[in-house]
PDB file of C-alpha atoms in Angstrom:
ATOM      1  CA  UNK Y 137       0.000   0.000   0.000  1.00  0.00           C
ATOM      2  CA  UNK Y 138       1.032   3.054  -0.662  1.00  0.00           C
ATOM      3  CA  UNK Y 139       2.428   5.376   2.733  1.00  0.00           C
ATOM      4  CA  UNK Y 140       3.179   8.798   0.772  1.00  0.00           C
ATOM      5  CA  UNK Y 141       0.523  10.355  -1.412  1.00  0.00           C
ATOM      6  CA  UNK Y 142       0.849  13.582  -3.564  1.00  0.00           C
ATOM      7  CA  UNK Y 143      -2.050  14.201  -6.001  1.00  0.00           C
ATOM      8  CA  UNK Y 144      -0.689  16.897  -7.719  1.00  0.00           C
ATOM      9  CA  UNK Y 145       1.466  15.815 -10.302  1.00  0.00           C
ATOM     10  CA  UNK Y 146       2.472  19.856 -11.258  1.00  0.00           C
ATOM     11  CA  UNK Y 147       0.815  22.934 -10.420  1.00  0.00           C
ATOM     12  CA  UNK Y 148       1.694  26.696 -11.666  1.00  0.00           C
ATOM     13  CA  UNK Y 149       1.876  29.535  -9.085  1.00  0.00           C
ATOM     14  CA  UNK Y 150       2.256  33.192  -9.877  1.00  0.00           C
ATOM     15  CA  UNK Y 151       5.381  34.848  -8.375  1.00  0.00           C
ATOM     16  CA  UNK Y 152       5.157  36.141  -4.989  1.00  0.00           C
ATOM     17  CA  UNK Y 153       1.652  34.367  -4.324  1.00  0.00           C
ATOM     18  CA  UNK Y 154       1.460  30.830  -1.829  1.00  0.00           C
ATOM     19  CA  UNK Y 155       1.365  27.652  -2.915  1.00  0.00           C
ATOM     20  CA  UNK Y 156      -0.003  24.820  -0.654  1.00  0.00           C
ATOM     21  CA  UNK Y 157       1.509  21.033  -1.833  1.00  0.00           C
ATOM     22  CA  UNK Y 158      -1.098  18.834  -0.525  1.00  0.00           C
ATOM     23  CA  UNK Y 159       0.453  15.275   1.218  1.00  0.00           C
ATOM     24  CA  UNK Y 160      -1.461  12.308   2.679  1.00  0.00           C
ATOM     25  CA  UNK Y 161       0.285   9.582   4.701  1.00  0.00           C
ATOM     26  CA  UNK Y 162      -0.259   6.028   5.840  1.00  0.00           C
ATOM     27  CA  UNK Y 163       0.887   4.530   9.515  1.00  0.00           C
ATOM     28  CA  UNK Y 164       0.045   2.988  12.272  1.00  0.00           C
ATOM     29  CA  UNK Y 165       2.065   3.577  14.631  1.00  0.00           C
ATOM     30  CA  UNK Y 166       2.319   6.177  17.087  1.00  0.00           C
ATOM     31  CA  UNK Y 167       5.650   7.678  16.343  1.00  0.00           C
ATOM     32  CA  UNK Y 168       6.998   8.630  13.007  1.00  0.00           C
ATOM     33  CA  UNK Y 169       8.658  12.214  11.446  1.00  0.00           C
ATOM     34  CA  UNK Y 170       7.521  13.418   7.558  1.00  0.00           C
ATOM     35  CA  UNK Y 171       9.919  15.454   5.204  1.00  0.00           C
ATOM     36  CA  UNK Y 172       9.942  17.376   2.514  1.00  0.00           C
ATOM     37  CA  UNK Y 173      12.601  17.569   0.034  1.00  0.00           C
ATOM     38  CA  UNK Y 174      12.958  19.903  -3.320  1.00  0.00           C
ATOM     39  CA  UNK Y 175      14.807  18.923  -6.197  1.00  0.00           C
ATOM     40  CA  UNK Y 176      15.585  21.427  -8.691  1.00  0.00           C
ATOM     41  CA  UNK Y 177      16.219  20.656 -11.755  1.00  0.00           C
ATOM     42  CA  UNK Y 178      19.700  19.987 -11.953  1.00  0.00           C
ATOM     43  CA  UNK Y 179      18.815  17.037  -9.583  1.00  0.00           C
ATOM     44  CA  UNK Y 180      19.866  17.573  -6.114  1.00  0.00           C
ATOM     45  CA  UNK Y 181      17.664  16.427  -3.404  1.00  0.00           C
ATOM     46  CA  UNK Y 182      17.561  19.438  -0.524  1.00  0.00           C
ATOM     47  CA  UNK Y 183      16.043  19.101   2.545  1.00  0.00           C
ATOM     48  CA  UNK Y 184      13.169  21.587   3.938  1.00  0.00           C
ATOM     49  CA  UNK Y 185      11.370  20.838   6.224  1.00  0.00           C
ATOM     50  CA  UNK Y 186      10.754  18.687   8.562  1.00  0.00           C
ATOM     51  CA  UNK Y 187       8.060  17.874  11.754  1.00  0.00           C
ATOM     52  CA  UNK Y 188       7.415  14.926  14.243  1.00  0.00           C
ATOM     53  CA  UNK Y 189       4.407  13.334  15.106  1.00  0.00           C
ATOM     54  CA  UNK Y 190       4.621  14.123  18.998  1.00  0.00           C
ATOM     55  CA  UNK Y 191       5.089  18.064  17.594  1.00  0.00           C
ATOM     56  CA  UNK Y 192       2.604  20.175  19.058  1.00  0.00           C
ATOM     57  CA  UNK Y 193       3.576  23.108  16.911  1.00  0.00           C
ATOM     58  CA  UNK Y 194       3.505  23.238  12.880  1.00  0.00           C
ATOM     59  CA  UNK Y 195       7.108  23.468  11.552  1.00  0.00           C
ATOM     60  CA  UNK Y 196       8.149  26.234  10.140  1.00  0.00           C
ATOM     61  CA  UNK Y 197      11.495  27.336   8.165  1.00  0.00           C
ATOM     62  CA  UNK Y 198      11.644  30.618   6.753  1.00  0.00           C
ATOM     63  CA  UNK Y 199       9.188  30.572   3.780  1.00  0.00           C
ATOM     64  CA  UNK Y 200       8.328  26.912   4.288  1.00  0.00           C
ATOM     65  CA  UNK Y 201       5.833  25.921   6.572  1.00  0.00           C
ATOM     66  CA  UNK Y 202       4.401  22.538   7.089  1.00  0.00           C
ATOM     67  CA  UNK Y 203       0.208  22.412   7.822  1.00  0.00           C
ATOM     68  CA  UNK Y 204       0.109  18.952   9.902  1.00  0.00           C
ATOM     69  CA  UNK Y 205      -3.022  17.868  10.256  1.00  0.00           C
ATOM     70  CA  UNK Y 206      -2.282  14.335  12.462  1.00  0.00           C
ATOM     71  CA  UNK Y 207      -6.294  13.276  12.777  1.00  0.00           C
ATOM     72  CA  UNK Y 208      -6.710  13.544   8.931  1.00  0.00           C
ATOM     73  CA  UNK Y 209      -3.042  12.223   8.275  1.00  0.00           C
ATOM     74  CA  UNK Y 210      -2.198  15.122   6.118  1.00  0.00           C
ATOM     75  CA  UNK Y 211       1.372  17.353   6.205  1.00  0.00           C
ATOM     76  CA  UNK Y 212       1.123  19.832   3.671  1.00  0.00           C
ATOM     77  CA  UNK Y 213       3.789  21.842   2.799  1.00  0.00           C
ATOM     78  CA  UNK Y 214       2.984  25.741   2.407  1.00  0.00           C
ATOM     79  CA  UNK Y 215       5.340  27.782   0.290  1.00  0.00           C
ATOM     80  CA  UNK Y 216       5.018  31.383   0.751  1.00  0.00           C
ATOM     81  CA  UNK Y 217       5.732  34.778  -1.358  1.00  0.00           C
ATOM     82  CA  UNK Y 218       6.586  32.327  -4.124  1.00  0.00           C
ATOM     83  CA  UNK Y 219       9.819  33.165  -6.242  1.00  0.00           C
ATOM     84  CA  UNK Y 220      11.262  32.025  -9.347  1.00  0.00           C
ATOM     85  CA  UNK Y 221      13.630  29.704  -7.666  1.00  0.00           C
ATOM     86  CA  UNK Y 222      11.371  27.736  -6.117  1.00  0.00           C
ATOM     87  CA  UNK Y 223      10.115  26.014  -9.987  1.00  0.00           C
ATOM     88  CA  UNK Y 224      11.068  22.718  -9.076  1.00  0.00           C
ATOM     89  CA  UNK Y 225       9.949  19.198  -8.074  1.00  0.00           C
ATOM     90  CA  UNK Y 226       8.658  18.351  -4.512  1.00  0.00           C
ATOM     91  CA  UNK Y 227       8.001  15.285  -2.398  1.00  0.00           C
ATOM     92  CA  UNK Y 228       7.307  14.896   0.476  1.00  0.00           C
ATOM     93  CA  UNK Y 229       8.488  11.681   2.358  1.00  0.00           C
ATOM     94  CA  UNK Y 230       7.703   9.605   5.684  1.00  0.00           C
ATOM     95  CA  UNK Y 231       9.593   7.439   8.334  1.00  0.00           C
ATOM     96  CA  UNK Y 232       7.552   5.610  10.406  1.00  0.00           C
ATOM     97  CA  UNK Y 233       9.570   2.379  11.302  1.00  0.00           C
ATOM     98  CA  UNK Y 234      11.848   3.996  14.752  1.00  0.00           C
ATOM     99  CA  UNK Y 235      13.276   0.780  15.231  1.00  0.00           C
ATOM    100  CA  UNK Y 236      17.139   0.315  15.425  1.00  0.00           C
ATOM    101  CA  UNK Y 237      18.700   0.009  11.903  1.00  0.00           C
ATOM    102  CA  UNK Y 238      15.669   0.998  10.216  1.00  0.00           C
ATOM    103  CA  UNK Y 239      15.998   4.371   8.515  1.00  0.00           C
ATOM    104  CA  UNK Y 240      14.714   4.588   5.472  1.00  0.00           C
ATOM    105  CA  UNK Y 241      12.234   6.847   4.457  1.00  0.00           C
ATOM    106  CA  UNK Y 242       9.301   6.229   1.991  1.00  0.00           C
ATOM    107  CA  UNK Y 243       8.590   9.015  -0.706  1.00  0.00           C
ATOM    108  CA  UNK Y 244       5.539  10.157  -2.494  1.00  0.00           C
ATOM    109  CA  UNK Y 245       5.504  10.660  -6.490  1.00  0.00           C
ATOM    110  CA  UNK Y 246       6.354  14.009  -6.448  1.00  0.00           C
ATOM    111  CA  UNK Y 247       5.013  17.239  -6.985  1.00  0.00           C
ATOM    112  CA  UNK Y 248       6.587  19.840  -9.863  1.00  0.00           C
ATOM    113  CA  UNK Y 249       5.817  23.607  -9.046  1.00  0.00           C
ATOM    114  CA  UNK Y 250       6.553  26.226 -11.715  1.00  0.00           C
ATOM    115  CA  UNK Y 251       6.804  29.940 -10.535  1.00  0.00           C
ATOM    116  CA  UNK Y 252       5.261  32.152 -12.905  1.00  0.00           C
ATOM    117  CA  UNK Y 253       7.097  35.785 -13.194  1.00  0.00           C
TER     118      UNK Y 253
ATOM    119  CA  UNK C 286      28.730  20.508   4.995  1.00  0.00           C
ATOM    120  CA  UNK C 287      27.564  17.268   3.997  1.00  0.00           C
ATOM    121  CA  UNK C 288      28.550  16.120   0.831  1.00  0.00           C
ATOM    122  CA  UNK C 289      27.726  13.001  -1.010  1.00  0.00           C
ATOM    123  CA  UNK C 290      29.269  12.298  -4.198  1.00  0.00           C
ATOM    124  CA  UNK C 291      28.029   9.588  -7.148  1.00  0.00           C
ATOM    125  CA  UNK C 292      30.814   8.438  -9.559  1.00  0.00           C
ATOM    126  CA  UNK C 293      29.188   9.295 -12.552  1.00  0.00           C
ATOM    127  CA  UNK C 294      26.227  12.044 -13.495  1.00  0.00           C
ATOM    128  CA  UNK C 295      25.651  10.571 -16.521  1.00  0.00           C
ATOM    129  CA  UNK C 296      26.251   6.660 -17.754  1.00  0.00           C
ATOM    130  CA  UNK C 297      25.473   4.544 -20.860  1.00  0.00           C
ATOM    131  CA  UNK C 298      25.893   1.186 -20.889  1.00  0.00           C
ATOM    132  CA  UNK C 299      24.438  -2.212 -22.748  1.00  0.00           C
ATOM    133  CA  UNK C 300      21.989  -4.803 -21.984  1.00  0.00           C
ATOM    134  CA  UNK C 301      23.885  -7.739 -19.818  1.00  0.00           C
ATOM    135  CA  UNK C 302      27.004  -5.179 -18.930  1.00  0.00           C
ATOM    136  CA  UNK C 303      28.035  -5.505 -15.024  1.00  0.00           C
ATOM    137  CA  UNK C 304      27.635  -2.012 -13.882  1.00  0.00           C
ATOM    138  CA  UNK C 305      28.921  -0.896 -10.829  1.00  0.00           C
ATOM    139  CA  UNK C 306      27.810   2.740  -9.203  1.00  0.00           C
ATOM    140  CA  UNK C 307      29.458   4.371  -6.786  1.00  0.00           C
ATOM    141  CA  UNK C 308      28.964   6.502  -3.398  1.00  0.00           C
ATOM    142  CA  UNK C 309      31.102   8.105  -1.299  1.00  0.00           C
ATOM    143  CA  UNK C 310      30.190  10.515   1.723  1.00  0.00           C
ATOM    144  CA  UNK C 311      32.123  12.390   3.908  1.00  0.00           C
ATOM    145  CA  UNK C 312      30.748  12.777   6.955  1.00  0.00           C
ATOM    146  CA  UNK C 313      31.184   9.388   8.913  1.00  0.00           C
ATOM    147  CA  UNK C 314      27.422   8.726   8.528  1.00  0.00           C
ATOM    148  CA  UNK C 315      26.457   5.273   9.478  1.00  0.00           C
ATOM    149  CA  UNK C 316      23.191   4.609   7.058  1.00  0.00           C
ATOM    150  CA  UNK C 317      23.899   4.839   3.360  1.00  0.00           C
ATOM    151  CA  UNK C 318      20.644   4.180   0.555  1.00  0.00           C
ATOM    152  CA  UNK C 319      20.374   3.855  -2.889  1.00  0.00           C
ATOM    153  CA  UNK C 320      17.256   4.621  -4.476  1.00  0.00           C
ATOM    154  CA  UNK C 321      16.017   4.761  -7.842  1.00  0.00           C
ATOM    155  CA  UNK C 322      13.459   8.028  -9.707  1.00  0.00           C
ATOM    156  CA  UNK C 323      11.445   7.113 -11.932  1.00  0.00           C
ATOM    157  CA  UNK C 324       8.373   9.694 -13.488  1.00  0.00           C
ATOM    158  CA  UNK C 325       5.511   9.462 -11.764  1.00  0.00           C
ATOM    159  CA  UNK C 326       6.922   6.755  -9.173  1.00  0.00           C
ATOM    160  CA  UNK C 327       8.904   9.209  -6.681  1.00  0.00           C
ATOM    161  CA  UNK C 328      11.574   7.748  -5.018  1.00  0.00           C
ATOM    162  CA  UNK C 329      11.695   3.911  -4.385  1.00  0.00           C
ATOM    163  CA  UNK C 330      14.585   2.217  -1.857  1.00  0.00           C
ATOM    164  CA  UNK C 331      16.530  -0.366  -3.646  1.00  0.00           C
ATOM    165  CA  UNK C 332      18.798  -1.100  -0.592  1.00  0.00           C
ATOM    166  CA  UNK C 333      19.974   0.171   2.640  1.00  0.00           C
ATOM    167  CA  UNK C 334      22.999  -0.337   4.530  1.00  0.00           C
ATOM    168  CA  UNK C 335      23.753   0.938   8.776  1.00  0.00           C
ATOM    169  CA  UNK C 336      26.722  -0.157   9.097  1.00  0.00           C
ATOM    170  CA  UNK C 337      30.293  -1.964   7.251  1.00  0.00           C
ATOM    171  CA  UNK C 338      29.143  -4.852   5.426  1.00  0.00           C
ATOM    172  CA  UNK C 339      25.758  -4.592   6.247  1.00  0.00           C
ATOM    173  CA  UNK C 340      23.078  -4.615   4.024  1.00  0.00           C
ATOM    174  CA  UNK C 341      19.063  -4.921   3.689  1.00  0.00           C
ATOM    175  CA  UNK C 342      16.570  -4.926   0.941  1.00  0.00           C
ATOM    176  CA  UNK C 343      14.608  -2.043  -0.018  1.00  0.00           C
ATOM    177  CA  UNK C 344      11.313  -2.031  -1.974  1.00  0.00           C
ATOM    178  CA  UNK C 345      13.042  -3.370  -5.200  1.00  0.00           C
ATOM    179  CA  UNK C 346      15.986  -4.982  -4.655  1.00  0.00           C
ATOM    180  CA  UNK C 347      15.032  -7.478  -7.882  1.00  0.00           C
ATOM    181  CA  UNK C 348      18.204  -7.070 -10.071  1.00  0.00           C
ATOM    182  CA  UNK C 349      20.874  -5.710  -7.807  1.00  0.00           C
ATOM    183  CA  UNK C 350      23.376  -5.891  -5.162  1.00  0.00           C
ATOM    184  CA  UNK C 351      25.373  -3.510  -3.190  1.00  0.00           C
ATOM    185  CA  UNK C 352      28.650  -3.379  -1.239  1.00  0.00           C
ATOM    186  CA  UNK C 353      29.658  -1.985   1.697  1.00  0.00           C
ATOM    187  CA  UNK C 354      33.158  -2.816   2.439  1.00  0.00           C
ATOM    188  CA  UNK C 355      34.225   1.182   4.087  1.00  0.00           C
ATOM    189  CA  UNK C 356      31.857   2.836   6.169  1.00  0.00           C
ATOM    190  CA  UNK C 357      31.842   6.271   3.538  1.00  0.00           C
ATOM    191  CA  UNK C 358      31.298   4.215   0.637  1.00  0.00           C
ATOM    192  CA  UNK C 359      28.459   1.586  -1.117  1.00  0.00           C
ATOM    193  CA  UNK C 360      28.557   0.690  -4.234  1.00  0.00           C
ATOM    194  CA  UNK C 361      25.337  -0.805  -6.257  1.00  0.00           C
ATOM    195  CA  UNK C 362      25.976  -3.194  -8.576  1.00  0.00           C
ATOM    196  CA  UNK C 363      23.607  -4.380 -11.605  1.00  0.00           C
ATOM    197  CA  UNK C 364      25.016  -7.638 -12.442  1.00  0.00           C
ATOM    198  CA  UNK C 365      23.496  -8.062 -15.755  1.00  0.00           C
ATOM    199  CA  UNK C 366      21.478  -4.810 -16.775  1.00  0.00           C
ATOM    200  CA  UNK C 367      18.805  -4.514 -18.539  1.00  0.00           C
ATOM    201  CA  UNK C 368      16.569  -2.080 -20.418  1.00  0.00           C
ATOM    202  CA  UNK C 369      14.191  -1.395 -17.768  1.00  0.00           C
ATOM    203  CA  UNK C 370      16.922  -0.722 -15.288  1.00  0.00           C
ATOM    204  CA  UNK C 371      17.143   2.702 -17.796  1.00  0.00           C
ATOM    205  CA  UNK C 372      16.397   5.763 -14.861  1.00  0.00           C
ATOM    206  CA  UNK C 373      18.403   7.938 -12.341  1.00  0.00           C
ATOM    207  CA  UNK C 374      19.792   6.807  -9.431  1.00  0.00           C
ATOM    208  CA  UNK C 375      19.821   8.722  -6.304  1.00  0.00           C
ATOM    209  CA  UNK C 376      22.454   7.882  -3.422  1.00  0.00           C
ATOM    210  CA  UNK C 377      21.647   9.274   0.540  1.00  0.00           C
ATOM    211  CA  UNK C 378      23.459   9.309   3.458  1.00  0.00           C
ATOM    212  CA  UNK C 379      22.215   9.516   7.245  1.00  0.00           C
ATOM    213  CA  UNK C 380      23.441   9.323  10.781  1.00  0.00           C
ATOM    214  CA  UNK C 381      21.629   7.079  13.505  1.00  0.00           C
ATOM    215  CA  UNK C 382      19.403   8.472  15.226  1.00  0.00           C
ATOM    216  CA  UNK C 383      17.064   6.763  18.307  1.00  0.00           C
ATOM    217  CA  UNK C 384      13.687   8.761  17.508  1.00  0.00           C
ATOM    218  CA  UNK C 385      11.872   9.231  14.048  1.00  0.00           C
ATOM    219  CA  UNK C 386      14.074  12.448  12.858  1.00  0.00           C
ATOM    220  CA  UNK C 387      16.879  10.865   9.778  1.00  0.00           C
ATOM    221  CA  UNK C 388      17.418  13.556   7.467  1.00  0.00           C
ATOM    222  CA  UNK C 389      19.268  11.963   4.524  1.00  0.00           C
ATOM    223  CA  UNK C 390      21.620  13.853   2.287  1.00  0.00           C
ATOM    224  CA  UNK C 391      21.773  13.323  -1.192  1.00  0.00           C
ATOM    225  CA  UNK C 392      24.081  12.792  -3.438  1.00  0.00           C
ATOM    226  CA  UNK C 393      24.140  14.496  -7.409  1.00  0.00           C
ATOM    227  CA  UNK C 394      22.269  11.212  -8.586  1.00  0.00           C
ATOM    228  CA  UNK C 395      23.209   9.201 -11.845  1.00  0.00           C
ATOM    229  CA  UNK C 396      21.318   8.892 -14.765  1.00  0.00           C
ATOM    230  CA  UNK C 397      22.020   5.396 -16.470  1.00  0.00           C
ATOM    231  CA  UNK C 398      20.830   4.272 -19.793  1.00  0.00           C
ATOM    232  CA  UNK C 399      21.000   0.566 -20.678  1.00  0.00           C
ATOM    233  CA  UNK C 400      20.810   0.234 -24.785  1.00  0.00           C
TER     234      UNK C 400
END
């Protein structure tokens, strides 16, 4: 089954507006953390964001800010005052297996976001 | 910084060629991933590795191997590739950490095409 789920395969966002990148998730268990990662396109994964489960408080990192929504099982990420650096793809990812030498991390498809000027 | 680094950006090779990619990080992480992009497909985990010479199976391990013989490098191996092995392959790196937070740093990625 799938864990990650982004239904937006690409959306278009006028420069300096927010963007919201929607992101459903999959677990049962208790304690698990969700990412979100951007990849330009010269390939490069970078890191943006991320929050924990037990977090009372919705992440936030400069311009990025994560809507976590734990009844619904839903960690958006909200890009705001949107530039033309932030065109790129974006997925957001989950790990939800805290057990000793288990660290991977499951990914969604992927959203792309082009910035319009 | 972090930094990851992949062998190759960008690799051709044919069908049934032994291809060997390499990853090398330099930050004395213990976890080290390969994963493969696809479109429409995201990430998927091919293997995983936590410490020296240890290894386990991601989602589609089906058609390779890795090695893990230094802690700042694993190699994946397709022993015989094929067409549909044709897609870019992403390497990560991570420390161990107790609770859920494992931020993995990635490397430049590889795109391979098998003709």
């Amino acid at each position: 089954a799938q864990k990650i789920t982004q239904t937006q395969p690409g959306m278009f966002v006028q420069e300096k507006e927010a963007v919201t990148l929607d992101c459903t998730y999959d677990t049962s268990d208790q304690s698990y953390g969700l990412f979100w990662y951007k990849q330009p396109s010269s390939g490069e994964m970078i890191f943006l964001i991320y929050q924990g489960s037990y977090d009372e408080q919705n992440a936030t990192e400069g311009r990025y800010s994560l809507n976590f929504q734990k009844a619904r099982k839903s960690a958006n990420l909200v890009i705001s005052a949107s530039q033309l650096g932030d065109s790129a793809m974006y997925f957001c990812a989950m790990r939800d297996s805290p057990h000793p030498y288990d660290y991977k991390l499951s990914f969604g498809a992927g959203t792309t976001v082009t910035v319009r000027a | 910084d972090v930094k990851v680094t992949q062998s190759s950006r960008y690799l051709v090779k044919r069908t049934g060629e032994k291809v060997f990619l390499e990853c090398v990080q330099d930050m004395d992480h213990e976890n080290m991933f390969w994963y493969r992009q696809d479109p429409g497909l995201g990430l998927r985990l091919i293997y995983f590795s936590y410490d020296v010479k240890m290894k386990e199976k991601g989602d589609i391990p089906e058609g390779y191997s890795v090695s893990r013989e230094k802690k700042e490098r694993f190699s994946l191996i397709l022993e015989s590739a094929s067409t549909n092995q044709t897609s870019m392959y992403l390497c990560a790196s991570s420390l161990n950490f107790g609770d859920t937070y494992n931020e993995q740093f990635f490397g430049p990625g590889t795109r391979l095409t098998v003709l």
